[in-house]
Amino acid sequence: MQEVQKFISDNKDRFLNELMDLLKIPSVSADPRYKEDVAKTATAVSESLSKAGCDMVRIYPTEGHPIVYGEHMINPDLPTVLVYGHYDVQPPDPLDLWDSPPFEPVIRKTDKHPQGAIFARGSCDDKGQMYMHVKAFEAMIRTNALPCNVKFMIEGEEEIGSGNLGTFCKQYSEMLSCDVVLISDTSIISNDTPSITVGLRGLSYVEVEVTGPNKDLHSGVYGGAVANPAQVLCDMIASLKDESKHITIPGFYDDVAIVSGEDRKAMNQAPFDKDEYMKSLGIEETMGEKGYTILEQTSIRPTLEVNGIWGGYIGEGAKTVLPSKAFAKISMRLVPNQQSDKITQLFKKHFESIAPAGVKVVVRPHHGGEAAVTPSDTPEYRAAAMAMKEAFGKDPIPVRGGGSIPIVALFEEVLNVKTVLMGFGLDSDDIHSPNEHYGLFNYYKGIETIPYFYKYYTQLKK
Ligand code: BES
Ligand code: MN
Ligand code: MN
């Protein structure tokens, strides 16, 4: 192990420069204008896997963006770790809120990252975290320290719902067969409080369209008598939560898994400073479901959020108009036992039923995904905990996360394996936001921790 760690520290600068190069390619999966760049990134990832020491690397085209697969099999009797990650990134908009261009990575110091952080779209989510695995693998190969078989599946559609990955996993289930899936695409509590994510929320995402009059109208001539779809939409959305911030869609909570008082007590032991939380967000109070702590509201409870809302005149100055249409994009984060498709149907039925006379409502479902819980009494969890203990000098805390990685539930269904979510980002790294960044400490700590995971996992599985 000492040799692996020495190789890592001897190659720090190169590891960083290679990541910077990868961050320069704008692999925005949501926007068709970047299709070529997404493909270029897949090629770059596949080349990095070959160079690191994979003996079989392939790019699999899909109906959307390609999937990169690589493997290094040393002995079929040894355990196999499947590393999953994504090389696609979120759109960088709004561009004018970035302090430096999103695809020109630069290193700057921040309060949370006194050693510096790489500022670029995808630095933390997930190119930086994915690339730690490629470099840790390279270090193990070069020092003859790889103790088991490794497979890599790096996709290019995570940020748009992994629409083609399910089919791929089913089609290539034999090639992908493994003992555990290892993912770094989540966060730790802080740089001196390591944690392992043991749950992810599911997702149901819809777009709604409210239509009133058959054209935009003069808001003076017609206003007062004709339903204004922008206002109707606001009323309808407002009615989706009551004063306790409980969601009012009938049946919404029917399947919600109830977390025991004991488990809730345990999860609230995790360090959390509400004042610091509010200060970092520039808010004076939080707003969430009554009866639950912030940690619970953002992990074990489902929720509903408006992600975008538009309609009418939004240009310069004032225009007096009663719009014909208004729209919103609404997401619901789901918890174990809730089913994404069922929740989407419940939303659709309810939203259509509350439309007042005078408007028409259309609900269009987008992608979705199921929640996942990853148990902490397995060899893979223990190996991850031991690895983090070794690298950070502290036992990690198990934490249920609020985000979603829909493919995790699918791995369990299709490949019949559990996942370990050993992420190294911070919640404050501004993923999906302007000025996304990833700490150098976190990048190197991840590369350092991963070989320990392989070591302990192989020991525990023998
Ligand atoms: N890496 C995130 C998920 C995440 C972030 C989990 C932080 C836990 C902590 C992932 O790339 C992501 O953004 N997922 C999407 C879902 C997807 C279907 C668009 C999400 O959570 O919004
Ligand atoms: Mn991600
Ligand atoms: Mn993401």
GROMACS .gro file of C-alpha atoms in nm, residues 33 106 171 343 400 433:
model
    6
   33ARG     CA    1  -2.545   2.144  -2.974
  106VAL     CA    2  -0.888   2.741  -1.282
  171GLN     CA    3  -2.829  -0.644  -2.280
  343ILE     CA    4  -4.645   0.929  -0.828
  400ARG     CA    5  -2.901   0.935   0.373
  433SER     CA    6  -2.487   2.589  -1.013
   0.00000   0.00000   0.00000
